[in-house]
PDB file of C-alpha atoms in Angstrom:
ATOM      1  CA  MET H 673       4.168  51.563 -30.136  1.00 52.00           C
ATOM      2  CA  THR H 674       5.683  49.963 -27.056  1.00 67.00           C
ATOM      3  CA  ASN H 675       3.248  48.331 -24.688  1.00 92.00           C
ATOM      4  CA  ASP H 676       3.489  47.736 -20.951  1.00 94.00           C
ATOM      5  CA  LEU H 677       4.770  44.177 -21.351  1.00 93.00           C
ATOM      6  CA  GLU H 678       7.633  45.309 -23.593  1.00 94.00           C
ATOM      7  CA  ILE H 679       8.591  48.031 -21.111  1.00 95.00           C
ATOM      8  CA  PHE H 680       8.410  45.559 -18.223  1.00 96.00           C
ATOM      9  CA  LYS H 681      10.585  42.968 -20.023  1.00 97.00           C
ATOM     10  CA  LYS H 682      13.237  45.587 -20.814  1.00 97.00           C
ATOM     11  CA  LYS H 683      13.321  46.901 -17.232  1.00 97.00           C
ATOM     12  CA  LEU H 684      13.495  43.376 -15.813  1.00 98.00           C
ATOM     13  CA  GLY H 685      16.297  42.495 -18.220  1.00 98.00           C
ATOM     14  CA  LYS H 686      18.309  45.565 -17.291  1.00 98.00           C
ATOM     15  CA  GLN H 687      17.888  44.773 -13.595  1.00 98.00           C
ATOM     16  CA  ILE H 688      19.046  41.182 -14.079  1.00 98.00           C
ATOM     17  CA  ALA H 689      22.062  42.385 -16.083  1.00 98.00           C
ATOM     18  CA  LYS H 690      22.936  44.886 -13.346  1.00 98.00           C
ATOM     19  CA  LEU H 691      22.687  42.271 -10.603  1.00 98.00           C
ATOM     20  CA  ARG H 692      24.732  39.807 -12.670  1.00 98.00           C
ATOM     21  CA  GLU H 693      27.444  42.388 -13.318  1.00 98.00           C
ATOM     22  CA  ASN H 694      27.499  43.379  -9.636  1.00 97.00           C
ATOM     23  CA  LYS H 695      28.167  39.724  -8.866  1.00 97.00           C
ATOM     24  CA  GLY H 696      31.056  39.739 -11.351  1.00 97.00           C
ATOM     25  CA  LEU H 697      29.461  37.132 -13.617  1.00 97.00           C
ATOM     26  CA  THR H 698      29.320  36.954 -17.388  1.00 97.00           C
ATOM     27  CA  GLN H 699      26.182  35.831 -19.187  1.00 97.00           C
ATOM     28  CA  SER H 700      27.937  32.521 -19.889  1.00 96.00           C
ATOM     29  CA  GLN H 701      28.774  32.004 -16.224  1.00 97.00           C
ATOM     30  CA  LEU H 702      25.222  32.771 -15.112  1.00 98.00           C
ATOM     31  CA  SER H 703      23.785  30.507 -17.771  1.00 97.00           C
ATOM     32  CA  ALA H 704      26.044  27.660 -16.613  1.00 97.00           C
ATOM     33  CA  LEU H 705      24.806  28.107 -13.046  1.00 97.00           C
ATOM     34  CA  ILE H 706      21.202  27.580 -14.146  1.00 97.00           C
ATOM     35  CA  ASN H 707      21.908  25.032 -16.901  1.00 96.00           C
ATOM     36  CA  LYS H 708      20.735  27.249 -19.761  1.00 95.00           C
ATOM     37  CA  ASP H 709      22.561  28.459 -22.852  1.00 93.00           C
ATOM     38  CA  PHE H 710      23.988  31.973 -22.681  1.00 91.00           C
ATOM     39  CA  GLN H 711      21.663  33.069 -25.499  1.00 96.00           C
ATOM     40  CA  SER H 712      18.746  32.507 -23.098  1.00 95.00           C
ATOM     41  CA  ILE H 713      20.297  34.942 -20.623  1.00 96.00           C
ATOM     42  CA  SER H 714      20.994  37.398 -23.433  1.00 97.00           C
ATOM     43  CA  ARG H 715      17.377  37.256 -24.624  1.00 97.00           C
ATOM     44  CA  ILE H 716      16.088  37.824 -21.071  1.00 97.00           C
ATOM     45  CA  GLU H 717      18.497  40.704 -20.402  1.00 97.00           C
ATOM     46  CA  ASN H 718      17.601  42.338 -23.707  1.00 97.00           C
ATOM     47  CA  GLY H 719      13.887  42.091 -22.991  1.00 96.00           C
ATOM     48  CA  ARG H 720      13.176  39.837 -25.951  1.00 96.00           C
ATOM     49  CA  VAL H 721      11.460  37.055 -23.973  1.00 95.00           C
ATOM     50  CA  ASN H 722       8.994  36.862 -21.133  1.00 94.00           C
ATOM     51  CA  ALA H 723      10.913  34.591 -18.752  1.00 95.00           C
ATOM     52  CA  SER H 724       8.977  32.076 -16.688  1.00 96.00           C
ATOM     53  CA  GLY H 725       8.709  32.428 -12.950  1.00 96.00           C
ATOM     54  CA  TYR H 726      10.796  29.300 -12.500  1.00 97.00           C
ATOM     55  CA  ILE H 727      13.684  30.638 -14.594  1.00 97.00           C
ATOM     56  CA  LEU H 728      13.535  33.920 -12.692  1.00 98.00           C
ATOM     57  CA  LYS H 729      13.741  31.957  -9.430  1.00 98.00           C
ATOM     58  CA  GLU H 730      16.769  30.069 -10.765  1.00 97.00           C
ATOM     59  CA  ILE H 731      18.417  33.364 -11.748  1.00 98.00           C
ATOM     60  CA  ALA H 732      17.728  34.910  -8.336  1.00 98.00           C
ATOM     61  CA  ASP H 733      19.143  31.833  -6.586  1.00 98.00           C
ATOM     62  CA  ALA H 734      22.253  31.859  -8.789  1.00 97.00           C
ATOM     63  CA  LEU H 735      22.772  35.560  -8.089  1.00 98.00           C
ATOM     64  CA  GLU H 736      22.147  34.925  -4.381  1.00 97.00           C
ATOM     65  CA  VAL H 737      19.452  37.578  -4.163  1.00 97.00           C
ATOM     66  CA  ASP H 738      15.842  37.524  -3.045  1.00 97.00           C
ATOM     67  CA  MET H 739      13.551  37.199  -6.041  1.00 96.00           C
ATOM     68  CA  ASN H 740      12.037  40.607  -5.165  1.00 96.00           C
ATOM     69  CA  LYS H 741      15.397  42.178  -6.067  1.00 97.00           C
ATOM     70  CA  LEU H 742      14.841  41.202  -9.692  1.00 97.00           C
ATOM     71  CA  PHE H 743      11.782  43.455  -9.738  1.00 96.00           C
ATOM     72  CA  ASP H 744      13.384  46.387  -7.870  1.00 95.00           C
ATOM     73  CA  PHE H 745      13.322  48.832 -10.782  1.00 92.00           C
TER      74      PHE H 745
END
């Protein structure tokens, strides 16, 4: 049974992936911009981790979007 947190993490991950792709960035390129390994980005985009607010802010800054855009799903 999938709970609300799992659904939220998957939706957030898909939104981040979409924004990243719209920016023309690979997971490796985004991870380099925020000084993380690309596996971290992969885990976030696949909804396998509950990313911290600080990492989400770093992602939004790297994608040059308002943090609210990450949650526009």
